Amino acid sequence: MKISVKIVSGAILYLSIFILFLFKVSFVEAASETVSLEDYYVEMLPDGTLTRGKTFVPDKPVIRPAYTKSSTEAVNDIVHEDGKRAFKDVGYTIFFDKNWVLYYNNVGIYNNRPISYKIKFFTGPPSPSQYFMYSIKLNSDGSLNIDSAMSRGVGDAWGSYQLVYTDTKEVVKNVYVEFPQTITNRMSDESTINYSYNSFGLVGLKKVYRERPVGNIVPTVLSQMTGSESELDLLKVRMLPSSINEQQFIVVSDNEYPVVEGGFQERGALSTFHTIFKSDVKSPSIPNYTSPTIEGSKVADSFQANYSINQVVTPAYDKFYPDVLAIVLEDKDKLFSTFDGANIKISKLDGTDITSKVTIKKTSDGKLDIAIPRSLLIELQDNIVTVQANLTTIDTKKALTYYDSTSGSIKLPLTVNNVRKIGKDWVTSTSNTADAQIVPTILATAVPQKVEINSSTDDLNLDSLLTDIKSTIPGDKVKVLPLTKKVFDTVKKETITMKLQSELLPQLTQTIDVPVDVIDDVITSAFFENQAWIINNINDQLSPKQIDKDVYMSDLAKIKQINTDSTRPFPGQHIPKNIKYFQNLELLYLRNTKLDGNLPEELGKLAKMKDLRIFDNYLTGEIPKELGNLTNLEYLILDGNGLTGTVPKELGTLPNLHTLYLNRNRLVGQFPTFRDGFKILMVENNQLTYNTADVPSFLTSAVTKGYSKTFIGEMYLSGNQQIMITNPTTTSIKPFVESDPGYFALTAISSATKIPLYAEHVFKIIDEETKTVLYEGKADEKAEIPYKKGMTYKVILDNSDQNPKNVWIVKTKIPELKLDSVPSAMAFSIALGKDLEKPVQLTGKVSVFDNRENGHWQLSITPSTLNSDSRALKGEYIYIDSKGVEKNIVSDQKIMIESGVSDTVKEVIPISDNWGNKQGLQYKMNGSNYLGSYKGNVLWTLEDVPNSN
């Protein structure tokens, strides 16, 4: 317990010492900052010569608020706390009351934020009948006259001013404010000299500048007072009142605190005019030009960035003007490919063009300086210099990355500040940045359309629906997006909506309505391209109505079936594109009608089609993929034509299809995957394939099926297994040119019969070693692929690498003649004293390699004498050829023993396989030799000869 008491007592003692220490420090600091009243006040003559006091030297930015718009616009920018306008018009007077607050907006920009001047009134009429003595008037130059009446002996502040941010009403900190105004003090009895006083709050005050009127010899007396009601410390400035001359004042204060002002008199009745925002009041030193304001405008009809920059030009005494004031434009994001003075216009407040009086140049760091010389600054006096910059040389690609989808605009920032030159020194203001908005636009003109009843948007040509399609983005192209399908089933006027999209900026789209007039016209024979098979069928079904007379478009909806089986044939006729207008057609039966031409893609628009049979005709061309739109289709029978190309994969998605005949055509490529369980699926007699080694289940599961004479069945790819290039300088071959040495001779084999490959096949040729694709495409005689000795080529037909029937290997042969093998040793043993002949025993074989085309060769032997350490063996070699003819061989002499021709298939030709007692190399020894071991060598020589004889 004793320990706890000591701790508490110690803590109290420490706190007491700390407080005393703080008081001591504060007292010393306050004493060291004592300021004389004279330090707050400066007087000068009309030429700017100081007669009293010293100029204030700021240590942070100084803002001189100035309204940057025309005075007529100020009506909208002076508002009450609730945001409502305070004045109805310029020249209008309102009456204020105690604790009123007004905001004067658009008096500048700081930290890239708009700033306002907050005006607060401390006084007001003591009774309702005296309201007229407390008034505010909006003058034609945007300044405000504040008239307040004061009674004898009453001295206080009547109001305050302070810079705040417009959006949040927060105080603008870390700046000084330079506030220009004129004050006129009036008295009711001018026959008696009666001194008046103006008062300025001391808190935050730095300087009060006053231009002393000429001839005014009454000295100004300074004193300190405390407001009678506000209890604020005030600087009291005694002046001789005048009802004629207004006196110019500039108050410089720290904006952390409001600028407080007031006035009073010692005796008599007095009223005072404070005219605030008097822009023509001259700066008492080198002007602190506020940062230029900048606004970007919104442009929708062109691709340019427009900025309006306003620089307030402050009036000053002539001797205080800087040598030059430069407005600096900076493209920090490098959005403009050319940043110069082109398309820049400079004017003053009344609109007079002064571009020729300034200098515009690009600096070494890429900024743009607009230099206003001293002479022009003197000429301008109190003014606003406007820079209108319309920048067109924009880096389009970079600018598009600034696109804002919320606003639908491209926001391009530009930064401005000013610098002023005084002697050799440059003083730089803070910067402001604003965005110019470019609204990229897609433009087009709708072309009104007339369409037939029961037609649809699928029948329209998208290219004819709009004209003058363009984008305001330079270099852009506009895509017309697919239409949502719409059937025009009623005669009326309506619209279709087109959607356009920018290619450079895909987020940018535009919709345009195209007027459509749906009509029901009489059908002519020309409408169906004068095709008798279809015209006759319509006339029969709609009788007594007739084509060219009284059959209308709407009548076609009555036709559900077209069958020419009883009226065929119609040689040389075809299927017209306008068959698409049979919107209710369910059956089209065209068997052996001898039609030619193509299957039109418009067949895919017969949405109700169930049974499509066009077989045993002379149709050519491809099967249109649009048939995949016929979701009600059950029967598709197209066999017995000359259809080419591939089978569209879209057919494999038809949900109701169960019978498909494609046999007896010239179709190629991979057959699409269908579902299992077809009733009939016939594809034979085509060069179709499937990318598996096995027959797919949808074929094997079909009740009736046929796929013979296809690569799904027994057909396979074949060709040259080897190619031989004899020219050593050859580096490329043409595999599809018969006369080329690198010709692959590719063909199909079915039932041991060669069948030429159809032209629509796609070949992929791969270097087997590197797996590099050397060629992919159709069999083009211009196709050329690399060649080098020893290459192996893999040919894949129709990209079916998993089906071995579609793969063929072609090797390259190097034409060569060489000894394939020779014995590593030869030996024989013979007893002494006998004259014997023995076959030579070989360790290894003798064989020749010759894969040349029509090559001839001969093989020779040159044996040496057989010797022991001291003697030579007496005897000779004998060669017995396959015919039993003997050839005596003289030692150390070459003799031809065999000749032959090349074998391009087996390549290796055996020589010694049949050697023995009656054939091959023998040795014959006489009886006069000595016992011993004898050694020698044999030289084999293989030579290319013109023939084998």
Short mmCIF file of N, CA and C in Angstrom, two decimals, residues 684-766:
data_model
loop_
_atom_site.label_atom_id
_atom_site.label_comp_id
_atom_site.label_asym_id
_atom_site.label_seq_id
_atom_site.Cartn_x
_atom_site.Cartn_y
_atom_site.Cartn_z
N GLU A 684 -21.01 -43.48 -98.57
CA GLU A 684 -20.04 -44.16 -99.41
C GLU A 684 -19.83 -43.43 -100.74
N ASN A 685 -18.74 -43.85 -101.41
CA ASN A 685 -18.36 -43.24 -102.69
C ASN A 685 -18.11 -41.74 -102.55
N ASN A 686 -17.44 -41.38 -101.50
CA ASN A 686 -16.89 -40.04 -101.29
C ASN A 686 -15.48 -40.23 -100.74
N GLN A 687 -14.71 -39.21 -100.74
CA GLN A 687 -13.38 -39.30 -100.14
C GLN A 687 -13.39 -38.62 -98.76
N LEU A 688 -14.39 -39.00 -97.98
CA LEU A 688 -14.55 -38.50 -96.62
C LEU A 688 -13.68 -39.30 -95.66
N THR A 689 -13.38 -38.71 -94.51
CA THR A 689 -12.60 -39.40 -93.49
C THR A 689 -13.14 -39.03 -92.13
N TYR A 690 -12.57 -39.66 -91.11
CA TYR A 690 -12.88 -39.32 -89.72
C TYR A 690 -11.59 -39.48 -88.94
N ASN A 691 -11.36 -38.61 -88.01
CA ASN A 691 -10.03 -38.56 -87.38
C ASN A 691 -9.87 -39.56 -86.24
N THR A 692 -10.17 -40.81 -86.52
CA THR A 692 -9.88 -41.90 -85.58
C THR A 692 -9.51 -43.13 -86.41
N ALA A 693 -8.84 -44.06 -85.76
CA ALA A 693 -8.47 -45.29 -86.46
C ALA A 693 -9.68 -46.21 -86.65
N ASP A 694 -10.66 -46.08 -85.78
CA ASP A 694 -11.84 -46.94 -85.84
C ASP A 694 -13.01 -46.20 -86.47
N VAL A 695 -13.95 -46.95 -86.96
CA VAL A 695 -15.18 -46.37 -87.51
C VAL A 695 -15.98 -45.78 -86.36
N PRO A 696 -16.43 -44.53 -86.46
CA PRO A 696 -17.14 -43.91 -85.34
C PRO A 696 -18.47 -44.60 -85.05
N SER A 697 -18.89 -44.48 -83.79
CA SER A 697 -20.08 -45.21 -83.33
C SER A 697 -21.35 -44.72 -84.00
N PHE A 698 -21.41 -43.44 -84.40
CA PHE A 698 -22.66 -42.97 -85.02
C PHE A 698 -22.88 -43.65 -86.38
N LEU A 699 -21.80 -44.13 -87.00
CA LEU A 699 -21.95 -44.88 -88.24
C LEU A 699 -22.28 -46.35 -87.95
N THR A 700 -21.54 -46.93 -87.03
CA THR A 700 -21.76 -48.37 -86.74
C THR A 700 -23.13 -48.60 -86.11
N SER A 701 -23.66 -47.59 -85.41
CA SER A 701 -24.94 -47.77 -84.73
C SER A 701 -26.15 -47.52 -85.62
N ALA A 702 -25.92 -46.92 -86.81
CA ALA A 702 -27.04 -46.65 -87.70
C ALA A 702 -27.66 -47.96 -88.18
N VAL A 703 -28.99 -47.96 -88.31
CA VAL A 703 -29.68 -49.18 -88.75
C VAL A 703 -29.23 -49.54 -90.16
N THR A 704 -29.27 -48.58 -91.04
CA THR A 704 -28.76 -48.77 -92.40
C THR A 704 -27.62 -47.79 -92.60
N LYS A 705 -26.51 -48.31 -93.06
CA LYS A 705 -25.32 -47.47 -93.14
C LYS A 705 -24.49 -47.86 -94.35
N GLY A 706 -23.66 -46.96 -94.79
CA GLY A 706 -22.75 -47.24 -95.88
C GLY A 706 -21.61 -46.25 -95.88
N TYR A 707 -20.37 -46.78 -95.82
CA TYR A 707 -19.20 -45.91 -95.81
C TYR A 707 -18.04 -46.54 -96.57
N SER A 708 -18.37 -47.49 -97.47
CA SER A 708 -17.30 -48.06 -98.29
C SER A 708 -16.82 -47.01 -99.28
N LYS A 709 -15.60 -47.28 -99.80
CA LYS A 709 -14.95 -46.36 -100.72
C LYS A 709 -14.83 -44.95 -100.13
N THR A 710 -14.52 -44.93 -98.86
CA THR A 710 -14.16 -43.69 -98.15
C THR A 710 -12.95 -44.00 -97.28
N PHE A 711 -12.32 -42.97 -96.77
CA PHE A 711 -11.20 -43.17 -95.84
C PHE A 711 -11.68 -43.64 -94.47
N ILE A 712 -12.99 -43.62 -94.26
CA ILE A 712 -13.54 -44.24 -93.05
C ILE A 712 -13.58 -45.75 -93.25
N GLY A 713 -13.79 -46.15 -94.50
CA GLY A 713 -13.82 -47.58 -94.83
C GLY A 713 -12.45 -48.09 -95.23
N GLU A 714 -12.37 -48.72 -96.43
CA GLU A 714 -11.13 -49.39 -96.81
C GLU A 714 -10.16 -48.49 -97.58
N MET A 715 -10.56 -47.31 -97.97
CA MET A 715 -9.70 -46.41 -98.75
C MET A 715 -8.54 -45.92 -97.91
N TYR A 716 -7.36 -45.78 -98.56
CA TYR A 716 -6.21 -45.25 -97.82
C TYR A 716 -5.35 -44.40 -98.76
N LEU A 717 -4.54 -43.57 -98.15
CA LEU A 717 -3.65 -42.68 -98.90
C LEU A 717 -2.39 -43.44 -99.29
N SER A 718 -1.92 -43.22 -100.52
CA SER A 718 -0.70 -43.88 -100.99
C SER A 718 0.08 -42.91 -101.86
N GLY A 719 1.26 -43.36 -102.30
CA GLY A 719 2.11 -42.53 -103.14
C GLY A 719 3.50 -43.10 -103.20
N ASN A 720 4.45 -42.29 -103.64
CA ASN A 720 5.85 -42.72 -103.66
C ASN A 720 6.35 -42.88 -102.23
N GLN A 721 6.97 -44.04 -101.99
CA GLN A 721 7.56 -44.24 -100.67
C GLN A 721 8.89 -43.53 -100.55
N GLN A 722 9.55 -43.40 -101.70
CA GLN A 722 10.86 -42.76 -101.69
C GLN A 722 10.96 -41.84 -102.89
N ILE A 723 11.71 -40.78 -102.70
CA ILE A 723 12.06 -39.92 -103.82
C ILE A 723 13.58 -39.83 -103.87
N MET A 724 14.10 -39.72 -105.06
CA MET A 724 15.54 -39.68 -105.22
C MET A 724 15.93 -38.41 -105.96
N ILE A 725 16.76 -37.61 -105.33
CA ILE A 725 17.23 -36.36 -105.92
C ILE A 725 18.69 -36.55 -106.32
N THR A 726 18.96 -36.46 -107.60
CA THR A 726 20.33 -36.68 -108.09
C THR A 726 21.16 -35.41 -108.13
N ASN A 727 20.49 -34.25 -108.18
CA ASN A 727 21.22 -32.99 -108.26
C ASN A 727 21.68 -32.59 -106.86
N PRO A 728 22.96 -32.52 -106.61
CA PRO A 728 23.43 -32.23 -105.25
C PRO A 728 23.12 -30.80 -104.78
N THR A 729 22.75 -29.92 -105.71
CA THR A 729 22.47 -28.52 -105.31
C THR A 729 21.00 -28.29 -105.00
N THR A 730 20.17 -29.31 -105.11
CA THR A 730 18.73 -29.14 -104.89
C THR A 730 18.43 -28.83 -103.42
N THR A 731 17.65 -27.77 -103.19
CA THR A 731 17.27 -27.38 -101.82
C THR A 731 15.76 -27.36 -101.63
N SER A 732 14.99 -27.54 -102.70
CA SER A 732 13.54 -27.55 -102.57
C SER A 732 12.94 -28.44 -103.64
N ILE A 733 11.75 -28.93 -103.35
CA ILE A 733 11.06 -29.80 -104.30
C ILE A 733 9.60 -29.35 -104.41
N LYS A 734 8.92 -29.79 -105.47
CA LYS A 734 7.50 -29.52 -105.68
C LYS A 734 6.76 -30.85 -105.63
N PRO A 735 6.14 -31.15 -104.48
CA PRO A 735 5.57 -32.50 -104.28
C PRO A 735 4.34 -32.79 -105.13
N PHE A 736 3.71 -31.74 -105.73
CA PHE A 736 2.50 -31.98 -106.50
C PHE A 736 2.72 -31.83 -108.01
N VAL A 737 3.98 -31.74 -108.44
CA VAL A 737 4.31 -31.61 -109.86
C VAL A 737 4.90 -32.93 -110.35
N GLU A 738 4.23 -33.55 -111.29
CA GLU A 738 4.64 -34.89 -111.75
C GLU A 738 6.04 -34.90 -112.34
N SER A 739 6.43 -33.81 -112.98
CA SER A 739 7.75 -33.77 -113.62
C SER A 739 8.87 -33.43 -112.64
N ASP A 740 8.53 -33.10 -111.44
CA ASP A 740 9.55 -32.73 -110.45
C ASP A 740 10.13 -34.00 -109.82
N PRO A 741 11.45 -34.04 -109.59
CA PRO A 741 12.04 -35.24 -108.96
C PRO A 741 11.51 -35.50 -107.56
N GLY A 742 10.91 -34.48 -106.96
CA GLY A 742 10.36 -34.67 -105.61
C GLY A 742 8.88 -34.94 -105.61
N TYR A 743 8.33 -35.36 -106.73
CA TYR A 743 6.90 -35.64 -106.85
C TYR A 743 6.49 -36.77 -105.92
N PHE A 744 5.44 -36.51 -105.09
CA PHE A 744 4.99 -37.51 -104.13
C PHE A 744 4.04 -38.53 -104.76
N ALA A 745 3.41 -38.19 -105.88
CA ALA A 745 2.47 -39.10 -106.56
C ALA A 745 1.38 -39.61 -105.63
N LEU A 746 0.79 -38.71 -104.86
CA LEU A 746 -0.23 -39.09 -103.87
C LEU A 746 -1.51 -39.50 -104.59
N THR A 747 -2.14 -40.53 -104.07
CA THR A 747 -3.37 -41.06 -104.66
C THR A 747 -4.15 -41.79 -103.58
N ALA A 748 -5.39 -42.08 -103.88
CA ALA A 748 -6.20 -42.92 -102.98
C ALA A 748 -6.21 -44.34 -103.53
N ILE A 749 -6.20 -45.30 -102.62
CA ILE A 749 -6.29 -46.71 -102.99
C ILE A 749 -7.55 -47.28 -102.36
N SER A 750 -8.38 -47.87 -103.19
CA SER A 750 -9.59 -48.53 -102.68
C SER A 750 -9.76 -49.84 -103.42
N SER A 751 -9.82 -50.92 -102.68
CA SER A 751 -9.93 -52.26 -103.27
C SER A 751 -8.85 -52.49 -104.31
N ALA A 752 -7.63 -52.10 -103.94
CA ALA A 752 -6.43 -52.29 -104.78
C ALA A 752 -6.46 -51.46 -106.06
N THR A 753 -7.37 -50.52 -106.13
CA THR A 753 -7.48 -49.67 -107.31
C THR A 753 -7.09 -48.24 -106.96
N LYS A 754 -6.24 -47.66 -107.82
CA LYS A 754 -5.87 -46.27 -107.62
C LYS A 754 -7.03 -45.35 -108.03
N ILE A 755 -7.31 -44.39 -107.16
CA ILE A 755 -8.38 -43.43 -107.43
C ILE A 755 -7.80 -42.03 -107.25
N PRO A 756 -7.88 -41.18 -108.25
CA PRO A 756 -7.33 -39.82 -108.10
C PRO A 756 -7.99 -39.08 -106.94
N LEU A 757 -7.17 -38.34 -106.23
CA LEU A 757 -7.69 -37.55 -105.11
C LEU A 757 -8.42 -36.31 -105.64
N TYR A 758 -9.54 -35.96 -104.97
CA TYR A 758 -10.30 -34.79 -105.38
C TYR A 758 -9.52 -33.52 -105.05
N ALA A 759 -9.78 -32.50 -105.81
CA ALA A 759 -8.99 -31.26 -105.70
C ALA A 759 -9.20 -30.53 -104.37
N GLU A 760 -10.31 -30.78 -103.68
CA GLU A 760 -10.61 -30.02 -102.47
C GLU A 760 -9.89 -30.53 -101.22
N HIS A 761 -9.14 -31.63 -101.33
CA HIS A 761 -8.42 -32.14 -100.16
C HIS A 761 -7.41 -31.11 -99.66
N VAL A 762 -7.15 -31.17 -98.37
CA VAL A 762 -6.12 -30.32 -97.75
C VAL A 762 -4.99 -31.23 -97.27
N PHE A 763 -3.77 -30.85 -97.66
CA PHE A 763 -2.59 -31.64 -97.30
C PHE A 763 -1.74 -30.86 -96.30
N LYS A 764 -1.23 -31.60 -95.34
CA LYS A 764 -0.24 -31.04 -94.41
C LYS A 764 1.02 -31.88 -94.54
N ILE A 765 2.14 -31.22 -94.87
CA ILE A 765 3.42 -31.94 -95.03
C ILE A 765 4.33 -31.49 -93.90
N ILE A 766 4.86 -32.48 -93.17
CA ILE A 766 5.64 -32.22 -91.96
C ILE A 766 7.03 -32.84 -92.12
#
